[in-house]
């Protein structure tokens, strides 16, 4: 089997400061990888480099494309990369505002990716939008409302629907539950777990919340000062941490 | 029976005749001469030259007369004339270091080589209407001082010697000419400065003011403001050397702005630059502040989302000839577009009405 | 002062504009940047169209100028006089006799023929400008053919109004590639964009020229289940009785009495003469 994503020696510096250094791993189809660490550990930098939002200094991000098989996305042409990011890739931002068009209705937000890849039947687009709003537990009656009238949790669910509507093969998530109330977080996590299971999604989730990875991630990478200090199966890492930093992280935060 | 309106041609001719009459005003009052405007409304002439991008006080004065004192209209006349002039070549960069300064002040040093020269400024006048001017009167001659010998050095060169201010590295490249090439973004600094120097004084002032009030604040000091005549030199290929082809009066403003520095670079002051035709210091200072705000990217500063940092916003909207034309074009007939909207709104209202009626029926 | 060159612009400027026009014709629908000159009429009043006309005019041409479909609206008169004075070309109001037609907001009713050039005055050439204000971004969207946002706008219209609520300046996709603003013509005129004449679009203030070569495909954006409709007022012309022409609405009395008349005055006049 070919890995869906192979990251090789990815490095990004901010002047003399290390963003992330020499990160390598494989992500297999259907697998969810969690990346944990404190703020400033380099996990968001890593995610943004992989997704092409940040230009990294060196390394490879090889994605198993449908057409040409494994291809380094960092050296891909911009049209090809942008096409990838609106079809096979999805990116869920921590702040729903960054990932939604706030001036466009919920239906338009969900429909945009469909229209971007050529959907031209209004009725079909709308039906798909209704279906997806249902899947993320947003009432059909809100389809013509703008996200500005939604609660934080609803906005985040809408962002997820907007991202998943084209059936992406890889989803990047940046602190998807950050900034939400605890009760709202629980509902969102539950929903995400259902979607990941039902759709067989491959995902990379960056979070500082170990509860999130415990629930969603098959494997885990722990980052500190831009370096991966420990990696392994989620339960293994959380229940039997080897690295001193991971032990500290687990003992201080983990209460699942 | 209805007959379609005609007669646009006659209406236009009549309007022009009336306009000419209004321009002249009461014939019992002596007519203004172009030299009078040039000599006595000099700052208006300067603004028209600056924003018209043509240094010619006589033509600017004529334009002001023809435009009935509407300066934007006068600038427009100058621009439309200028664009028809053949372009023979480009001059050498003017050397403001060799300027014969009428005015030269620095807000950063109390005294300095070359001294502080106030020159003909409104700065310390009391803004009281001078009713004596309502009557004609002779002006007593102003005292005359010896012109200082030699060049007046630039203030920033003192800071430069200590490495306290960023180096302004000279470029050999001939900058693009905004009047001959389309503006393309992102624009480099040379293009931005060209755009700003012919930009609307009010717009550039407003943008500069917004930076002072916290929208991309850049802590500007007027390092130096100098106004005076500089020689324009041009290399003549047949001669093989440069000769002086004339003289222009310009206002130059260099601001000294704060800069935090980074881990690799020690703190250093940065520069904003304004250069405008004529005595136009409000504009030159404004230009320097806006120039500095637009440099955020090359200086590695944050995008605060402030209007003055937004190159497309500033450069696409500072030209008053473009702005006034587009603004005023909404006076032109739009009945075709309006008609199509009218039909659409009627249709939507009809359908909404029918839907509402059906709803009521269902409710009954 | 010197006399002006033929058709006002100097030959160097005309060459620059012609290069932009040729590039535009080679890449239909693509907006070619050009160094627009200040013209002796305000920006927004047809400077782009005037520059394009000046660049294509030859002394043998016959020119027609219309604004809102009419030859005698003030701005049409003003532009026609400009070319009479600076180029000394023959002018006409008869669509079929003209070799160069400069227009604002309309396509003549009479089908144009091979050998004719229709020059449009364009206020905002960028069809996505009101969705995305940044020029750097819209150029990228065109380059990468990212037009999803365009359809989001149409989707929003239908979800709110039940119809696509764009009545003029209705965007078209040219030869399956570039999305183009046909200038603020009513959408009634959109089907006429596929024609035998050359169509040139000039935006002076925005410094862009674009073009449609003869018989270029220009498809109005729509949805399969909400197809594009070229609509007009549902009346015959009150003067010539035409059923197929675009109509202006005229208020004829204080009670708000209305009359619908052809916006194309040449078309209307000919029909009236023929009936007489």
PDB file of N, CA and C in Angstrom, chain B residues 69-106:
ATOM      1  N   UNK B  69     -11.465  78.506 -11.661  1.00  0.00           N
ATOM      2  CA  UNK B  69     -10.950  78.325 -10.307  1.00  0.00           C
ATOM      3  C   UNK B  69     -11.177  76.935  -9.741  1.00  0.00           C
ATOM      4  N   UNK B  70     -11.837  76.067 -10.516  1.00  0.00           N
ATOM      5  CA  UNK B  70     -12.012  74.683 -10.059  1.00  0.00           C
ATOM      6  C   UNK B  70     -10.683  73.957 -10.307  1.00  0.00           C
ATOM      7  N   UNK B  71      -9.938  73.703  -9.231  1.00  0.00           N
ATOM      8  CA  UNK B  71      -8.571  73.220  -9.414  1.00  0.00           C
ATOM      9  C   UNK B  71      -8.512  71.822 -10.013  1.00  0.00           C
ATOM     10  N   UNK B  72      -9.450  70.965  -9.642  1.00  0.00           N
ATOM     11  CA  UNK B  72      -9.429  69.608 -10.213  1.00  0.00           C
ATOM     12  C   UNK B  72      -9.707  69.687 -11.717  1.00  0.00           C
ATOM     13  N   UNK B  73     -10.624  70.553 -12.100  1.00  0.00           N
ATOM     14  CA  UNK B  73     -10.898  70.770 -13.525  1.00  0.00           C
ATOM     15  C   UNK B  73      -9.632  71.294 -14.224  1.00  0.00           C
ATOM     16  N   UNK B  74      -8.926  72.208 -13.546  1.00  0.00           N
ATOM     17  CA  UNK B  74      -7.701  72.773 -14.127  1.00  0.00           C
ATOM     18  C   UNK B  74      -6.629  71.689 -14.273  1.00  0.00           C
ATOM     19  N   UNK B  75      -6.516  70.832 -13.266  1.00  0.00           N
ATOM     20  CA  UNK B  75      -5.548  69.725 -13.314  1.00  0.00           C
ATOM     21  C   UNK B  75      -5.873  68.819 -14.509  1.00  0.00           C
ATOM     22  N   UNK B  76      -7.153  68.582 -14.677  1.00  0.00           N
ATOM     23  CA  UNK B  76      -7.624  67.752 -15.789  1.00  0.00           C
ATOM     24  C   UNK B  76      -7.187  68.357 -17.126  1.00  0.00           C
ATOM     25  N   UNK B  77      -7.375  69.677 -17.284  1.00  0.00           N
ATOM     26  CA  UNK B  77      -6.975  70.339 -18.533  1.00  0.00           C
ATOM     27  C   UNK B  77      -5.482  70.144 -18.787  1.00  0.00           C
ATOM     28  N   UNK B  78      -4.704  70.287 -17.731  1.00  0.00           N
ATOM     29  CA  UNK B  78      -3.253  70.146 -17.867  1.00  0.00           C
ATOM     30  C   UNK B  78      -2.879  68.708 -18.233  1.00  0.00           C
ATOM     31  N   UNK B  79      -3.506  67.754 -17.563  1.00  0.00           N
ATOM     32  CA  UNK B  79      -3.208  66.345 -17.854  1.00  0.00           C
ATOM     33  C   UNK B  79      -3.553  66.001 -19.294  1.00  0.00           C
ATOM     34  N   UNK B  80      -4.724  66.464 -19.734  1.00  0.00           N
ATOM     35  CA  UNK B  80      -5.165  66.130 -21.092  1.00  0.00           C
ATOM     36  C   UNK B  80      -4.233  66.775 -22.116  1.00  0.00           C
ATOM     37  N   UNK B  81      -3.661  67.932 -21.762  1.00  0.00           N
ATOM     38  CA  UNK B  81      -2.702  68.573 -22.662  1.00  0.00           C
ATOM     39  C   UNK B  81      -1.363  67.837 -22.611  1.00  0.00           C
ATOM     40  N   UNK B  82      -0.934  67.553 -21.393  1.00  0.00           N
ATOM     41  CA  UNK B  82       0.373  66.923 -21.194  1.00  0.00           C
ATOM     42  C   UNK B  82       0.507  65.619 -21.955  1.00  0.00           C
ATOM     43  N   UNK B  83      -0.570  64.841 -21.935  1.00  0.00           N
ATOM     44  CA  UNK B  83      -0.482  63.506 -22.518  1.00  0.00           C
ATOM     45  C   UNK B  83      -0.285  63.545 -24.032  1.00  0.00           C
ATOM     46  N   UNK B  84      -0.574  64.701 -24.635  1.00  0.00           N
ATOM     47  CA  UNK B  84      -0.385  64.799 -26.091  1.00  0.00           C
ATOM     48  C   UNK B  84       1.037  65.225 -26.447  1.00  0.00           C
ATOM     49  N   UNK B  85       1.826  65.597 -25.442  1.00  0.00           N
ATOM     50  CA  UNK B  85       3.171  66.082 -25.732  1.00  0.00           C
ATOM     51  C   UNK B  85       4.097  64.911 -26.037  1.00  0.00           C
ATOM     52  N   UNK B  86       4.941  65.063 -27.049  1.00  0.00           N
ATOM     53  CA  UNK B  86       5.876  63.976 -27.331  1.00  0.00           C
ATOM     54  C   UNK B  86       6.891  63.856 -26.203  1.00  0.00           C
ATOM     55  N   UNK B  87       7.353  62.671 -25.986  1.00  0.00           N
ATOM     56  CA  UNK B  87       8.325  62.442 -24.931  1.00  0.00           C
ATOM     57  C   UNK B  87       9.689  62.278 -25.573  1.00  0.00           C
ATOM     58  N   UNK B  88      10.581  63.226 -25.284  1.00  0.00           N
ATOM     59  CA  UNK B  88      11.893  63.205 -25.926  1.00  0.00           C
ATOM     60  C   UNK B  88      12.860  62.276 -25.212  1.00  0.00           C
ATOM     61  N   UNK B  89      12.668  62.111 -23.921  1.00  0.00           N
ATOM     62  CA  UNK B  89      13.590  61.286 -23.153  1.00  0.00           C
ATOM     63  C   UNK B  89      13.407  61.601 -21.695  1.00  0.00           C
ATOM     64  N   UNK B  90      14.318  61.114 -20.876  1.00  0.00           N
ATOM     65  CA  UNK B  90      14.186  61.425 -19.461  1.00  0.00           C
ATOM     66  C   UNK B  90      15.398  62.210 -18.993  1.00  0.00           C
ATOM     67  N   UNK B  91      15.153  63.065 -18.006  1.00  0.00           N
ATOM     68  CA  UNK B  91      16.241  63.872 -17.462  1.00  0.00           C
ATOM     69  C   UNK B  91      17.051  63.007 -16.513  1.00  0.00           C
ATOM     70  N   UNK B  92      18.169  63.526 -16.083  1.00  0.00           N
ATOM     71  CA  UNK B  92      18.873  62.873 -14.980  1.00  0.00           C
ATOM     72  C   UNK B  92      18.057  63.120 -13.726  1.00  0.00           C
ATOM     73  N   UNK B  93      18.203  62.284 -12.699  1.00  0.00           N
ATOM     74  CA  UNK B  93      17.494  62.576 -11.448  1.00  0.00           C
ATOM     75  C   UNK B  93      17.908  63.967 -10.958  1.00  0.00           C
ATOM     76  N   UNK B  94      16.934  64.734 -10.478  1.00  0.00           N
ATOM     77  CA  UNK B  94      17.304  66.051  -9.958  1.00  0.00           C
ATOM     78  C   UNK B  94      18.063  65.863  -8.648  1.00  0.00           C
ATOM     79  N   UNK B  95      19.005  66.765  -8.405  1.00  0.00           N
ATOM     80  CA  UNK B  95      19.823  66.668  -7.189  1.00  0.00           C
ATOM     81  C   UNK B  95      19.313  67.673  -6.164  1.00  0.00           C
ATOM     82  N   UNK B  96      18.470  67.207  -5.271  1.00  0.00           N
ATOM     83  CA  UNK B  96      17.929  68.157  -4.292  1.00  0.00           C
ATOM     84  C   UNK B  96      19.012  68.608  -3.311  1.00  0.00           C
ATOM     85  N   UNK B  97      20.122  67.892  -3.274  1.00  0.00           N
ATOM     86  CA  UNK B  97      21.230  68.322  -2.414  1.00  0.00           C
ATOM     87  C   UNK B  97      21.805  69.663  -2.883  1.00  0.00           C
ATOM     88  N   UNK B  98      21.644  69.931  -4.185  1.00  0.00           N
ATOM     89  CA  UNK B  98      22.145  71.205  -4.724  1.00  0.00           C
ATOM     90  C   UNK B  98      21.047  72.266  -4.799  1.00  0.00           C
ATOM     91  N   UNK B  99      19.928  72.040  -4.108  1.00  0.00           N
ATOM     92  CA  UNK B  99      18.803  72.966  -4.207  1.00  0.00           C
ATOM     93  C   UNK B  99      19.164  74.344  -3.663  1.00  0.00           C
ATOM     94  N   UNK B 100      18.691  75.375  -4.368  1.00  0.00           N
ATOM     95  CA  UNK B 100      18.769  76.732  -3.812  1.00  0.00           C
ATOM     96  C   UNK B 100      17.534  76.907  -2.936  1.00  0.00           C
ATOM     97  N   UNK B 101      17.715  76.698  -1.611  1.00  0.00           N
ATOM     98  CA  UNK B 101      16.558  76.579  -0.727  1.00  0.00           C
ATOM     99  C   UNK B 101      15.918  77.935  -0.398  1.00  0.00           C
ATOM    100  N   UNK B 102      14.618  78.041  -0.616  1.00  0.00           N
ATOM    101  CA  UNK B 102      13.857  79.190  -0.136  1.00  0.00           C
ATOM    102  C   UNK B 102      13.400  78.926   1.291  1.00  0.00           C
ATOM    103  N   UNK B 103      13.254  77.673   1.588  1.00  0.00           N
ATOM    104  CA  UNK B 103      12.754  77.267   2.890  1.00  0.00           C
ATOM    105  C   UNK B 103      13.431  75.957   3.213  1.00  0.00           C
ATOM    106  N   UNK B 104      13.843  75.805   4.461  1.00  0.00           N
ATOM    107  CA  UNK B 104      14.489  74.561   4.842  1.00  0.00           C
ATOM    108  C   UNK B 104      14.364  74.448   6.353  1.00  0.00           C
ATOM    109  N   UNK B 105      13.591  73.505   6.795  1.00  0.00           N
ATOM    110  CA  UNK B 105      13.418  73.330   8.234  1.00  0.00           C
ATOM    111  C   UNK B 105      13.614  71.866   8.602  1.00  0.00           C
ATOM    112  N   UNK B 106      14.010  71.654   9.855  1.00  0.00           N
ATOM    113  CA  UNK B 106      14.099  70.301  10.384  1.00  0.00           C
ATOM    114  C   UNK B 106      13.413  70.287  11.736  1.00  0.00           C
TER     115      UNK B 106
END
